[in-house]
Short mmCIF file of C-alpha atoms and ligand atoms in Angstrom, two decimals:
data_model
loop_
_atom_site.label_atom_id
_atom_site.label_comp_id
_atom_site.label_asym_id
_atom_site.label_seq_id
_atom_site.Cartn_x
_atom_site.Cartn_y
_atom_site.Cartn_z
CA UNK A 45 -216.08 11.88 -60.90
CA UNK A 46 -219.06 13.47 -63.25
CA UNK A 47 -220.10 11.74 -65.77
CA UNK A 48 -221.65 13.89 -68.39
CA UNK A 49 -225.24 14.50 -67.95
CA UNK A 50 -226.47 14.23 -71.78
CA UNK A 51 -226.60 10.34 -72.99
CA UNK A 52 -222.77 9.97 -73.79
CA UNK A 53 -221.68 7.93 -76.65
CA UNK A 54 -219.81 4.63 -75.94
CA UNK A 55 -216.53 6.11 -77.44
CA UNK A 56 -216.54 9.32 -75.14
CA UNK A 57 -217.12 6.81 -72.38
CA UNK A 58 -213.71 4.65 -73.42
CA UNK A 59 -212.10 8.09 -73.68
CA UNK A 60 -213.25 9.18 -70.10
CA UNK A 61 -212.00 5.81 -68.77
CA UNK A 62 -208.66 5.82 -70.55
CA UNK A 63 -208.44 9.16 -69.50
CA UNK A 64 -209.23 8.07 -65.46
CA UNK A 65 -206.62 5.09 -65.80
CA UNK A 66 -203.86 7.29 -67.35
CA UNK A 67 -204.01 9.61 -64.82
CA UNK A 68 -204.68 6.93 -62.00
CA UNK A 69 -202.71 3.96 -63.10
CA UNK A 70 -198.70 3.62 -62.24
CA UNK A 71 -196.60 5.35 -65.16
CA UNK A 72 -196.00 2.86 -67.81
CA UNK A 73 -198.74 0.83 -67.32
CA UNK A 74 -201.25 1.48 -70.14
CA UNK A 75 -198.21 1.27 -72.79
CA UNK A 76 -196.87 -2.22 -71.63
CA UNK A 77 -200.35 -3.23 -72.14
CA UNK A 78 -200.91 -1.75 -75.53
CA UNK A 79 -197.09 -3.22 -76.42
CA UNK A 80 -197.84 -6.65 -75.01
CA UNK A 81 -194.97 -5.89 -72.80
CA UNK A 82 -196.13 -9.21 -70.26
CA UNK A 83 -192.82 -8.03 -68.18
CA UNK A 84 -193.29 -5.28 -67.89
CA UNK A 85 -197.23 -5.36 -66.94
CA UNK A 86 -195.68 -8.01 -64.28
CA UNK A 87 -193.46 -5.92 -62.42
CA UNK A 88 -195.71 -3.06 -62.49
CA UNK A 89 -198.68 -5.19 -61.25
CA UNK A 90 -196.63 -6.87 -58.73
CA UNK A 91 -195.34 -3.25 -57.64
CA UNK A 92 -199.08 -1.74 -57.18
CA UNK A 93 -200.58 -1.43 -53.61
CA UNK A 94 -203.65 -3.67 -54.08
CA UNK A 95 -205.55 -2.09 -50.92
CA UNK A 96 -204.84 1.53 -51.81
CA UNK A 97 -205.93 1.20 -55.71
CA UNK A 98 -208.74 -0.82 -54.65
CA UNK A 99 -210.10 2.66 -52.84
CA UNK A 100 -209.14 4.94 -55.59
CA UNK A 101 -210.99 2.75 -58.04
CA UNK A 102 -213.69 2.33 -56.04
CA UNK A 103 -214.40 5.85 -55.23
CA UNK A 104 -214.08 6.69 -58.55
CA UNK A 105 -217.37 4.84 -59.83
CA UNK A 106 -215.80 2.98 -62.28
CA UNK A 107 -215.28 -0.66 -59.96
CA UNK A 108 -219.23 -0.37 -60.22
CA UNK A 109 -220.24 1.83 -63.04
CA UNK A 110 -224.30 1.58 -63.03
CA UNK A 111 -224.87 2.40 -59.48
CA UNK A 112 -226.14 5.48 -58.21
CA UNK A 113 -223.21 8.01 -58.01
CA UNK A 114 -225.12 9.26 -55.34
CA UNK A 115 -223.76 6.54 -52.36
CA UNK A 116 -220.25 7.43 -53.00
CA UNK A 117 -219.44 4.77 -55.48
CA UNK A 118 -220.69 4.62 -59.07
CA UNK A 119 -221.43 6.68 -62.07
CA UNK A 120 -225.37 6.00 -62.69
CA UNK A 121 -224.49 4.29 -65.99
CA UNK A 122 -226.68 2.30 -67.57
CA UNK A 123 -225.50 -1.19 -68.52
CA UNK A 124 -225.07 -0.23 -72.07
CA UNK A 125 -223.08 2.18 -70.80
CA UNK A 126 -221.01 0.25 -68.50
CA UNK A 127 -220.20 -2.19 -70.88
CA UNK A 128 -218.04 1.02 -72.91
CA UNK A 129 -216.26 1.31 -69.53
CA UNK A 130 -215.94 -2.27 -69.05
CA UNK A 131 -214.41 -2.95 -71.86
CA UNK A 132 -211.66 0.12 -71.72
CA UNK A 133 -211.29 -1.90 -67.67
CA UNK A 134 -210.63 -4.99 -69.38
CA UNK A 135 -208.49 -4.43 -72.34
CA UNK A 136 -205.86 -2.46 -69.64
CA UNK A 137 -206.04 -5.59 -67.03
CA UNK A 138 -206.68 -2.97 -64.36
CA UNK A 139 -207.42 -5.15 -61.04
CA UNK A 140 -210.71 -5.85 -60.01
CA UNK A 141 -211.80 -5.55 -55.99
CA UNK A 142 -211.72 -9.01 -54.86
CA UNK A 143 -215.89 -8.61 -52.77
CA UNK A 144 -217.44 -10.14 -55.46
CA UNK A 145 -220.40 -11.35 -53.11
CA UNK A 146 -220.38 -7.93 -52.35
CA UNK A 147 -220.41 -6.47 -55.29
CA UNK A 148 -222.09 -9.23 -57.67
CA UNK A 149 -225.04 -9.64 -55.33
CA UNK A 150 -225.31 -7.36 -52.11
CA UNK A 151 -225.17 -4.33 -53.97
CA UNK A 152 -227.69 -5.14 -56.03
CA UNK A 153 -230.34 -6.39 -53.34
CA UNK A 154 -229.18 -3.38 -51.35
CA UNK A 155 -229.82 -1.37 -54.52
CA UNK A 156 -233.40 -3.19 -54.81
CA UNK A 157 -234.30 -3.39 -51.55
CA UNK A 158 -232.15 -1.87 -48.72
CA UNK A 159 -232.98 1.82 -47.04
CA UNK A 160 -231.61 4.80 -47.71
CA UNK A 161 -229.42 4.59 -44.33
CA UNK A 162 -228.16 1.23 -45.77
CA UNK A 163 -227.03 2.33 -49.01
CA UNK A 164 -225.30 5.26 -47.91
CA UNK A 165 -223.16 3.26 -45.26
CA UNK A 166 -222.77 -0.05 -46.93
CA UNK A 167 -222.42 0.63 -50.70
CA UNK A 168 -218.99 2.80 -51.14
CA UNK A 169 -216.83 0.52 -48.42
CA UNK A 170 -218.41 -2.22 -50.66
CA UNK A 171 -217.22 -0.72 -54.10
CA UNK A 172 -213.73 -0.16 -52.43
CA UNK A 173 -213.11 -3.67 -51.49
CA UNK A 174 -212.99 -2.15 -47.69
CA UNK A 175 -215.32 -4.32 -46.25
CA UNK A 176 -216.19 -7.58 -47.44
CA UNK A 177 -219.17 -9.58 -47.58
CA UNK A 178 -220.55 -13.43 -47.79
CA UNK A 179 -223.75 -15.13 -48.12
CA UNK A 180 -225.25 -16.73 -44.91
CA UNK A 181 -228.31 -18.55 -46.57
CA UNK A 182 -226.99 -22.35 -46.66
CA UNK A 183 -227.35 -24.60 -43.80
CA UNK A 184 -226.67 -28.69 -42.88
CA UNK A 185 -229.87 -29.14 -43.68
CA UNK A 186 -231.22 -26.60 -46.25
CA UNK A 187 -229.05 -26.04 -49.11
CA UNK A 188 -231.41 -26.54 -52.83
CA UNK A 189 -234.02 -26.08 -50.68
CA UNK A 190 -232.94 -22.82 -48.65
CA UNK A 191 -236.45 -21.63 -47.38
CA UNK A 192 -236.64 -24.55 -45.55
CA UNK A 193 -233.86 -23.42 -43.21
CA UNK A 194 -233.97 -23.35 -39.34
CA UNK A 195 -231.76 -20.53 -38.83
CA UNK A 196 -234.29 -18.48 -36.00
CA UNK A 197 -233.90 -14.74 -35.25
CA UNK A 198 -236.33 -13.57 -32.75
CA UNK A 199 -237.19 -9.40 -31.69
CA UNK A 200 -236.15 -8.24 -28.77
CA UNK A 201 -237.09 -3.93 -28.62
CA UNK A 202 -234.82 -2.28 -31.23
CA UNK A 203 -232.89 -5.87 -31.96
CA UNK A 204 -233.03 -9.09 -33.00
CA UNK A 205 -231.47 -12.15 -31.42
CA UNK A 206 -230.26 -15.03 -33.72
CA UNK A 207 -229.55 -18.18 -33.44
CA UNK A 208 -228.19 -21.08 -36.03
CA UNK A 209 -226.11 -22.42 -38.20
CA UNK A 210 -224.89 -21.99 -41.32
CA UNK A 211 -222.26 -23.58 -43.85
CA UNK A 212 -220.60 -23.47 -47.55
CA UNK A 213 -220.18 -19.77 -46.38
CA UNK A 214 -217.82 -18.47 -49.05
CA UNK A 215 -215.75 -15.77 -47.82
CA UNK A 216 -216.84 -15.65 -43.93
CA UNK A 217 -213.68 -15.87 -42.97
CA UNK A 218 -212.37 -12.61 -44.61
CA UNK A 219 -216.40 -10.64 -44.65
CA UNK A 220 -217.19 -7.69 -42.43
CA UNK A 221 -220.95 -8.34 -43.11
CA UNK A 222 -223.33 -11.50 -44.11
CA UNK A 223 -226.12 -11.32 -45.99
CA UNK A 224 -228.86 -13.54 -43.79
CA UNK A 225 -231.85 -14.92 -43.93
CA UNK A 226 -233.10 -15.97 -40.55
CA UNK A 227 -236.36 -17.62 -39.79
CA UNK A 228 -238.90 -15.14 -38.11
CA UNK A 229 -241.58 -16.53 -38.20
CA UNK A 230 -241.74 -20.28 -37.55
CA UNK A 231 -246.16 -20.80 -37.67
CA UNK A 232 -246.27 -19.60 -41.17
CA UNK A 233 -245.21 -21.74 -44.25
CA UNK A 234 -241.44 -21.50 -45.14
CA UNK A 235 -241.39 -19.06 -47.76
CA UNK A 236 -243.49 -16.43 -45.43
CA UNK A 237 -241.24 -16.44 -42.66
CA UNK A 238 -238.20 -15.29 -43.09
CA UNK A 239 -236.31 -11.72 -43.12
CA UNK A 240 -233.20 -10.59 -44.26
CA UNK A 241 -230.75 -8.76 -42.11
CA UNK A 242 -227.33 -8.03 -42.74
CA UNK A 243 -224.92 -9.38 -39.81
CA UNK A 244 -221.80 -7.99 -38.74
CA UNK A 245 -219.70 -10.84 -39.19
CA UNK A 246 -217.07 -9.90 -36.37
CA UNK A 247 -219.99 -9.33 -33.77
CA UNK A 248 -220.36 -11.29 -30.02
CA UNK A 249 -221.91 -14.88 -30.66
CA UNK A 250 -220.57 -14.75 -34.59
CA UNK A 251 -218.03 -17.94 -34.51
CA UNK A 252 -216.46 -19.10 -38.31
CA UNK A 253 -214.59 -22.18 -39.11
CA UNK A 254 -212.59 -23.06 -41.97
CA UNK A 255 -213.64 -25.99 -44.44
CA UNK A 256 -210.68 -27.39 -46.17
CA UNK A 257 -212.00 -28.06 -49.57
CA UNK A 258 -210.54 -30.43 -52.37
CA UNK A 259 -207.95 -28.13 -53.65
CA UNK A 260 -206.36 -27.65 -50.03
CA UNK A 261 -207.79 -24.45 -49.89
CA UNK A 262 -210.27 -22.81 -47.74
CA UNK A 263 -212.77 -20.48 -49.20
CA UNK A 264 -215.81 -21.65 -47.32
CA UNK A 265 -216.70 -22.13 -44.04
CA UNK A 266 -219.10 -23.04 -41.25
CA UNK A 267 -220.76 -20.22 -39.55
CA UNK A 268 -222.55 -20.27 -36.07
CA UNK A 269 -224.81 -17.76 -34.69
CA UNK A 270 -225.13 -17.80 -30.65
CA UNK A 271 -227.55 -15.49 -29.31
CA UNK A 272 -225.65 -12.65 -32.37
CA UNK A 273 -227.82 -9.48 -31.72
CA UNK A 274 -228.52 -7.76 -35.42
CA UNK A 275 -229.85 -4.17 -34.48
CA UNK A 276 -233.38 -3.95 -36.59
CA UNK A 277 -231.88 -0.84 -38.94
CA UNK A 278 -229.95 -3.52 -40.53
CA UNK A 279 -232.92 -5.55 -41.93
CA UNK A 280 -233.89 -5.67 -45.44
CA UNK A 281 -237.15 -5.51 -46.67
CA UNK A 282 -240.30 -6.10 -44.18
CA UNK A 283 -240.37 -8.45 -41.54
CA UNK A 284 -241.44 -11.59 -43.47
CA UNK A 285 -240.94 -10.57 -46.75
CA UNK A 286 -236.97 -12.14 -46.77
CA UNK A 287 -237.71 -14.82 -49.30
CA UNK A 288 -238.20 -12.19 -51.98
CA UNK A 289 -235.15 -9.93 -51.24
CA UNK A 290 -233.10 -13.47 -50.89
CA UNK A 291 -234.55 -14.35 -54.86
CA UNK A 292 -233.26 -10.74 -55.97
CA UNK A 293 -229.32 -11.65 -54.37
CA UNK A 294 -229.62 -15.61 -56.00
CA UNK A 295 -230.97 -14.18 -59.35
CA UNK A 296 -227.74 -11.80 -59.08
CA UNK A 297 -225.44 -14.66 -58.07
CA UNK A 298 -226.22 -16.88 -61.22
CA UNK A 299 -225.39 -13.94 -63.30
CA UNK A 300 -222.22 -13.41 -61.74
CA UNK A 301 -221.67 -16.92 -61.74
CA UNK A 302 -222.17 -17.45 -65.62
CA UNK A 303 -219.26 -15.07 -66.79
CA UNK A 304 -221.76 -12.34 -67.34
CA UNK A 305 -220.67 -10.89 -63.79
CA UNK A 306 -217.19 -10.17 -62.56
CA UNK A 307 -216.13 -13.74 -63.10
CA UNK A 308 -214.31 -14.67 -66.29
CA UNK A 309 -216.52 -17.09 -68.78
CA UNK A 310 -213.43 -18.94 -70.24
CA UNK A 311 -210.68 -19.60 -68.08
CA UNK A 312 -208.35 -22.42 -67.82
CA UNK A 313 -205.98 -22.09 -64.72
CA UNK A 314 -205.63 -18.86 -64.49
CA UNK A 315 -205.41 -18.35 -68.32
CA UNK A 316 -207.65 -17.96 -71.35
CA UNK A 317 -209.08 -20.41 -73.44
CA UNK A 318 -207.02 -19.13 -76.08
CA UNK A 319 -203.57 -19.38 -73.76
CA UNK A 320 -204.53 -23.14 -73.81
CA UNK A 321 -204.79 -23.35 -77.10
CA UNK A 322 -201.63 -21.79 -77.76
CA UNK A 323 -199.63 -23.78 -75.26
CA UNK A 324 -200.55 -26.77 -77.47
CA UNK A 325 -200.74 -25.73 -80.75
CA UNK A 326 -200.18 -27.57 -83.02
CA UNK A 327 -202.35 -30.17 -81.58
CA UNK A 328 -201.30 -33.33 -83.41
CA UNK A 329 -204.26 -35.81 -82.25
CA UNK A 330 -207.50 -35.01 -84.12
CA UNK A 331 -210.06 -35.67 -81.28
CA UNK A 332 -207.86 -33.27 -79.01
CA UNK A 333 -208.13 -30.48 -81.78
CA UNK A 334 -212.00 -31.30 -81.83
CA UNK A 335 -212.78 -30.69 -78.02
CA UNK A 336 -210.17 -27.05 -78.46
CA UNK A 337 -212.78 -25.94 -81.29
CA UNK A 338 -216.09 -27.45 -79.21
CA UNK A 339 -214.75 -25.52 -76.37
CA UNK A 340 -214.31 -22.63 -78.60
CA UNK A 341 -217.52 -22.89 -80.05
CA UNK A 342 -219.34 -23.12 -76.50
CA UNK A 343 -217.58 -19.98 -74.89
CA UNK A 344 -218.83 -18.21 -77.66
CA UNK A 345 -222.47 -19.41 -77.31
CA UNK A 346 -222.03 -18.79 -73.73
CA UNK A 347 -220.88 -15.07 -74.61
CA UNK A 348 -223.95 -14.42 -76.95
CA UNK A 349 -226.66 -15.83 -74.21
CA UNK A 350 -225.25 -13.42 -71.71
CA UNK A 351 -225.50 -10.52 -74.44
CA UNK A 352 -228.94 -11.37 -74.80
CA UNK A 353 -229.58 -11.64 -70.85
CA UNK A 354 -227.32 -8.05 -70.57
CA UNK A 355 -230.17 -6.70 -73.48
CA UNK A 356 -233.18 -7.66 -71.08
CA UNK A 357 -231.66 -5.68 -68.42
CA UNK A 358 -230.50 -2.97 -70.15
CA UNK A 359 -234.41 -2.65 -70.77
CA UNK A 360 -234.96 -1.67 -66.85
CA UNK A 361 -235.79 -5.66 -66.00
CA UNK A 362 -234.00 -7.58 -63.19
CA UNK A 363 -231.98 -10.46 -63.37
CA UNK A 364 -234.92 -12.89 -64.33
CA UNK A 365 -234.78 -17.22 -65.16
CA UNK A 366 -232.31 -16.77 -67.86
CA UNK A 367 -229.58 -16.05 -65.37
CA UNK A 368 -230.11 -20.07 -65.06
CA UNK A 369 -229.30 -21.06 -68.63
CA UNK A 370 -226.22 -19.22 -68.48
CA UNK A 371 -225.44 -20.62 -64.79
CA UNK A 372 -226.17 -24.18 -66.04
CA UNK A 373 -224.27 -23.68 -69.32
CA UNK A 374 -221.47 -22.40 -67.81
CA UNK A 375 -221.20 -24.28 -64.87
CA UNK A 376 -220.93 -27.82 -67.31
CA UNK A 377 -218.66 -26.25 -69.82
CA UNK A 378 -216.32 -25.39 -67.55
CA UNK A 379 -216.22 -28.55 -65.82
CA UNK A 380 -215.62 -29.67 -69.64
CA UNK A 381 -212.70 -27.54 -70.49
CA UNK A 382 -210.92 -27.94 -67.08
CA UNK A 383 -210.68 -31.63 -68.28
CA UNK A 384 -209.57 -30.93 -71.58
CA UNK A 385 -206.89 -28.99 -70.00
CA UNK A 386 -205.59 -31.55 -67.61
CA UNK A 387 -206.44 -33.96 -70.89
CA UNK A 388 -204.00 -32.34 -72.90
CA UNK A 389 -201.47 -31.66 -70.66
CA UNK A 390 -200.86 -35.20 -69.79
CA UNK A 391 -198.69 -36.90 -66.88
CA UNK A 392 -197.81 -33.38 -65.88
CA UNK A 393 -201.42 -32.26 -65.57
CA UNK A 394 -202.12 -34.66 -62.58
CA UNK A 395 -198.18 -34.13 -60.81
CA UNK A 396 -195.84 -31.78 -61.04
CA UNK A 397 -192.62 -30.87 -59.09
CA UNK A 398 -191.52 -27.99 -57.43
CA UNK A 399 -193.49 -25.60 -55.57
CA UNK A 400 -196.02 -25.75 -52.71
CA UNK A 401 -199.33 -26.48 -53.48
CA UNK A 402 -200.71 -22.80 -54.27
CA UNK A 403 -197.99 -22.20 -56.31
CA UNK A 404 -197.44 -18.62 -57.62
CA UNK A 405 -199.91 -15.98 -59.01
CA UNK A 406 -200.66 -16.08 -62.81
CA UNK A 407 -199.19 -12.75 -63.08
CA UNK A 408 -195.98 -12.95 -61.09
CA UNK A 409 -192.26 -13.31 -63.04
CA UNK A 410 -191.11 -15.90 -60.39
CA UNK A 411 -193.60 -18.37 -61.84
CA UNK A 412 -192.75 -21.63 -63.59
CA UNK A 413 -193.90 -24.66 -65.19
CA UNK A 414 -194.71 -26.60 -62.15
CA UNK A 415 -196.88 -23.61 -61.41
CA UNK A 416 -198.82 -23.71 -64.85
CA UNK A 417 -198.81 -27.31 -64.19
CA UNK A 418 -200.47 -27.30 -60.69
CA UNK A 419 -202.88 -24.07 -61.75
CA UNK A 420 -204.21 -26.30 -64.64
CA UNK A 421 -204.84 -29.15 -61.60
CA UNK A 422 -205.89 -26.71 -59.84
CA UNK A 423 -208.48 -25.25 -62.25
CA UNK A 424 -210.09 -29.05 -62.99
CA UNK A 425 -210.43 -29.47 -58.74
CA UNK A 426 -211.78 -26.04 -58.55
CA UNK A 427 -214.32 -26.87 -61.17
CA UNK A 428 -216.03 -29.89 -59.83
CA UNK A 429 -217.83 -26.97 -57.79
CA UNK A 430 -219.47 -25.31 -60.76
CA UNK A 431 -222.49 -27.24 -60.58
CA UNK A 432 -223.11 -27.51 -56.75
CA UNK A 433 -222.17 -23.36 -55.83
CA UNK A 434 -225.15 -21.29 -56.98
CA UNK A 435 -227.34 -23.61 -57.01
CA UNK A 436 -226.81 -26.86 -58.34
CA UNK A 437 -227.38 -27.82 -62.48
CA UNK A 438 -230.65 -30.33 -61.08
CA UNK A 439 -232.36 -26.76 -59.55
CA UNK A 440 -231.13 -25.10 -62.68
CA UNK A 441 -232.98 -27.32 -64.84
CA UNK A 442 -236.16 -26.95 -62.49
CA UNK A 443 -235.87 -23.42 -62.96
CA UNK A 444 -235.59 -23.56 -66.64
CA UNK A 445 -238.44 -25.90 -67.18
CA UNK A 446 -240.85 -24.10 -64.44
CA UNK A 447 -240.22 -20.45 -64.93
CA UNK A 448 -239.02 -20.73 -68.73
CA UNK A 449 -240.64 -23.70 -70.81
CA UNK A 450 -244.22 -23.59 -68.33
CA UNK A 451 -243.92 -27.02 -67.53
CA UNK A 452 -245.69 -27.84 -63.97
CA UNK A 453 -244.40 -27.28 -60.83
CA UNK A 454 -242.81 -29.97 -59.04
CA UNK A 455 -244.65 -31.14 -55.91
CA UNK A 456 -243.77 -29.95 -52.41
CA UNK A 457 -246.35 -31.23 -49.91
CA UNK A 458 -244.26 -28.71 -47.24
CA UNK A 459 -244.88 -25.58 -49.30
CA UNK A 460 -248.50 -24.72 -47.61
CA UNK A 461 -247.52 -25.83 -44.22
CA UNK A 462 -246.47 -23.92 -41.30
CA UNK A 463 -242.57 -24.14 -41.17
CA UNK A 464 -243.14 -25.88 -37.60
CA UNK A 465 -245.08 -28.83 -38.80
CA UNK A 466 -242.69 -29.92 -41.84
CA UNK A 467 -241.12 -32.89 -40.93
CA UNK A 468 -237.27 -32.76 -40.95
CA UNK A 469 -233.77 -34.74 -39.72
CA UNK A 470 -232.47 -33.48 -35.90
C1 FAD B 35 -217.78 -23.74 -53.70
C2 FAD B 35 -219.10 -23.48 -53.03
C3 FAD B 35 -219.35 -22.25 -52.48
C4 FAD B 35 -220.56 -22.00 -51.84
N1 FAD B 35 -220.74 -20.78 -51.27
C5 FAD B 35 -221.88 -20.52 -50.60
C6 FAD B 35 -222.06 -19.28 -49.92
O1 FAD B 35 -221.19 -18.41 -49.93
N2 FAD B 35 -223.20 -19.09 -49.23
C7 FAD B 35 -224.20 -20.01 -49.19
O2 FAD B 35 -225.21 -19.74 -48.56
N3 FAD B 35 -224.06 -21.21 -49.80
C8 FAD B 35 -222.93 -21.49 -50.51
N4 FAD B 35 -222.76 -22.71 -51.13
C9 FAD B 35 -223.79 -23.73 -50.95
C10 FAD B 35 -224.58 -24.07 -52.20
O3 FAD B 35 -225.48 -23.06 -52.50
C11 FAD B 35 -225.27 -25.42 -51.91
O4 FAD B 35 -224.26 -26.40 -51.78
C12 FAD B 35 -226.23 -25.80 -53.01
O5 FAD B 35 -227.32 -24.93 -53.05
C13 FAD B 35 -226.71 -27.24 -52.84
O6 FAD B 35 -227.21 -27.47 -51.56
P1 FAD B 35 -226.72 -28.73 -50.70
O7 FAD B 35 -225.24 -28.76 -50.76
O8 FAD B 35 -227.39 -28.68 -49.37
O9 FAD B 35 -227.22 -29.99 -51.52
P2 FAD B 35 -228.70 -30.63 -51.47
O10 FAD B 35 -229.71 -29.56 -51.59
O11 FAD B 35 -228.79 -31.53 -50.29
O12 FAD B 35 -228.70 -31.48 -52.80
C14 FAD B 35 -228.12 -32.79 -52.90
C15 FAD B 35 -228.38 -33.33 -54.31
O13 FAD B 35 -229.80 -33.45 -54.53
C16 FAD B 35 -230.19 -32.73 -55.70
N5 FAD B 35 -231.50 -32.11 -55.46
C17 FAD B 35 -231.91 -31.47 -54.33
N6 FAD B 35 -233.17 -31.01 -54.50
C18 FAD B 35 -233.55 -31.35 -55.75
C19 FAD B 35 -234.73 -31.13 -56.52
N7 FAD B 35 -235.78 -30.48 -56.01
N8 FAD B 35 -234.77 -31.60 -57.79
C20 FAD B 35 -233.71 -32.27 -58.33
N9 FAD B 35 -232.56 -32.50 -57.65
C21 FAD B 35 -232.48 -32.04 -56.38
C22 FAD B 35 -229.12 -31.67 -55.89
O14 FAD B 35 -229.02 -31.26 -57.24
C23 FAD B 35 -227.86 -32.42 -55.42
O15 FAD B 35 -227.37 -33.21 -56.47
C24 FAD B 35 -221.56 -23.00 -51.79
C25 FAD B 35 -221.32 -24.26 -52.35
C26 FAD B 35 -220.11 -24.51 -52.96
C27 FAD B 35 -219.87 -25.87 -53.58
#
């Protein structure tokens, strides 16, 4: 799709996009929307073929609106621009593709970093929720302090040979490709000795287990490498020079992390902040009502920092230390409202009857109490995450008073030593 070539306003962006969706979405759609029709937006969402509008969206540039048309997916907006679009995206619920690792931070260090070979094959199956990716930078014993990790990949002619493990892998499980950083260099100190590849996750010597994680679920698992061959077109950036593409894809992933990204900033359960306030209104006890407008005070200081981190960017800069402040905020206040929720909803927040343990989806008509119930149970387990994933709120703060107030670094005897000679567990 063209996007016109001459600046175009914010409102003849909306009317493109409303335009796109009308043609694009199922009949009926836009209108049950507009009517608050919840039914009907139900049956219609529950009718659409996830997969198939997942490609059509994709390809059309508007699942990722400021990158380059060029690679098959995007429309070269800026992020102005995008937000026109994104707003038309969210005010008609249209879905979302599901790769946000993908899409949140490999497309951008792609973007920043990758070749043009790269871009062209990896971006549009990327956009179209085709193939999805994870993040293998984590391991048993390098998680706040990832450029300390053991993880060795080692040339052999037009290849390289890895070998390692990884864990906390979001996503491995369901990811066609891994975003890696492998240690190539083991004589120089740990920042200087590591590349980035990208790994085809379903390769020989690629093995992934499941974690089972406090909510019953499994999003994350344990990934090793044995002897996994990564051919050398799929490295990023020079040999060496992996710690600086791997800061570009964490800078990304604490913007998508604080609800500036593809992840919601205020939800409860499935639901809006506002949902929860309606399901209890009116909120008889005084502290309770106190907490709903604190909460409601906070997501809208949350919104406001990330307009202010969205304005730095839309001057040309990259995701910089304010991603952190966000990251941090959001991280905490979530873990906040997720206990208001359960707070408020009382006996029922902590057990409910009925249904298994995932319950049904927020949007489907079979749902019913014990679903809201367990979603709400769900969200407060789910939370408890906020401040380890990313990076945790401690590294946050580090980053914050470093890179943003000036204050001194904090010591690391290992930084100027050779990677070999740092002492460390096994
Ligand atoms: C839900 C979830 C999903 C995740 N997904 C991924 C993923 O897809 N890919 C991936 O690579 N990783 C992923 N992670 C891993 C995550 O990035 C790490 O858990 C995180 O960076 C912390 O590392 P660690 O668990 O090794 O804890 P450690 O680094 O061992 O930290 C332990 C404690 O010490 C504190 N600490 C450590 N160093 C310092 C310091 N210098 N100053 C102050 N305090 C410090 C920490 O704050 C923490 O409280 C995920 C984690 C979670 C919870």
């Amino acid at each position: 799709m063209a996007v016109a070539a001459a600046a175009p306003s914010a409102e003849q962006l909306k009317e493109q996009t409303r335009a796109w969706l009308a043609r694009e979405l199922p009949p009926g759609w836009m209108e049950a929307v507009d009517a608050g029709d919840d039914a009907k937006y139900t049956e219609l969402r529950g009718a659409l073929d996830y997969a198939d509008w997942c490609v059509r969206f994709g390809e059309s540039g508007y699942a990722t609106p400021t990158w380059p048309a060029e690679y098959g997916a995007g429309l070269s907006l800026t992020t102005a621009e995008a937000k026109a679009v994104n707003e038309v995206l969210t005010h008609y619920r249209v879905p979302r593709p599901s790769n946000i690792i993908g899409i949140g931070m490999g497309g951008p260090t792609l973007l920043q970093w990758g070749t043009e070979e790269q871009k062209h094959r990896l971006l549009r199956p990327m956009a179209t929720n085709q193939e999805i990716w994870c993040q293998l930078f984590s391991e048993p014993g390098a998680g706040s302090d990832v450029a300390g990790l053991a993880t060795r990949a080692v040339r052999d002619g037009d290849e390289w040979i890895v070998n390692g493990q990884k864990v906390w892998t979001t996503f491995a499980h369901l990811a066609k490709w891994g975003m890696l950083v492998a240690r190539t260099n083991p004589e120089l100190p740990k920042h200087r000795g590591l590349s980035y590849f990208i790994l085809d996750m379903r390769s020989p010597g690629v093995t992934i287990r499941p974690l089972v994680q406090i909510t019953g679920e499994s999003e994350f698992n344990e990934v090793f490498m044995d002897n996994a061959r990564v051919p050398d077109s799929m490295r990023v950036g020079e040999v060496g020079d992996g710690w600086r593409v791997s800061v570009t894809t964490l800078m990304n992933e604490r913007v998508s992390l604080s609800g500036a990204g593809s992840v919601g900033g205020e939800t409860i359960g499935g639901g809006t902040l506002q949902k929860l306030i309606e399901r209890h209104r009116p909120v008889a006890d005084a502290l309770a009502r106190q907490r709903l407008a604190q909460a409601y005070i906070e997501s809208r200081l949350i919104r406001i920092t990330n307009q202010r981190a969205a304005a730095r960017r839309k001057s040309g800069a990259e995701p910089g230390p304010e991603g952190s402040i966000t990251k941090l905020q959001q991280a905490e206040f979530n873990q906040r409202l997720q206990k208001l929720a359960v707070d408020l909803e009382g006996a029922s927040g902590v057990a409910w009857e009925g249904r298994g343990l995932h319950g049904v989806d927020a949007g489907s008509s079979m749902r019913t109490e014990a679903d809201d119930n367990f979603a709400i149970a769900r969200g407060f387990l789910r939370a408890q995450a906020n401040s380890i994933e990313g990076g945790t709120s401690n590294i946050m703060r580090n980053i914050l008073g470093e890179r943003v107030l000036g204050l001194p670094k904090e010591p690391d005897p290992s930084r100027e030593l050779p990677w070999s000679e740092v002492p460390r567990n096994g």
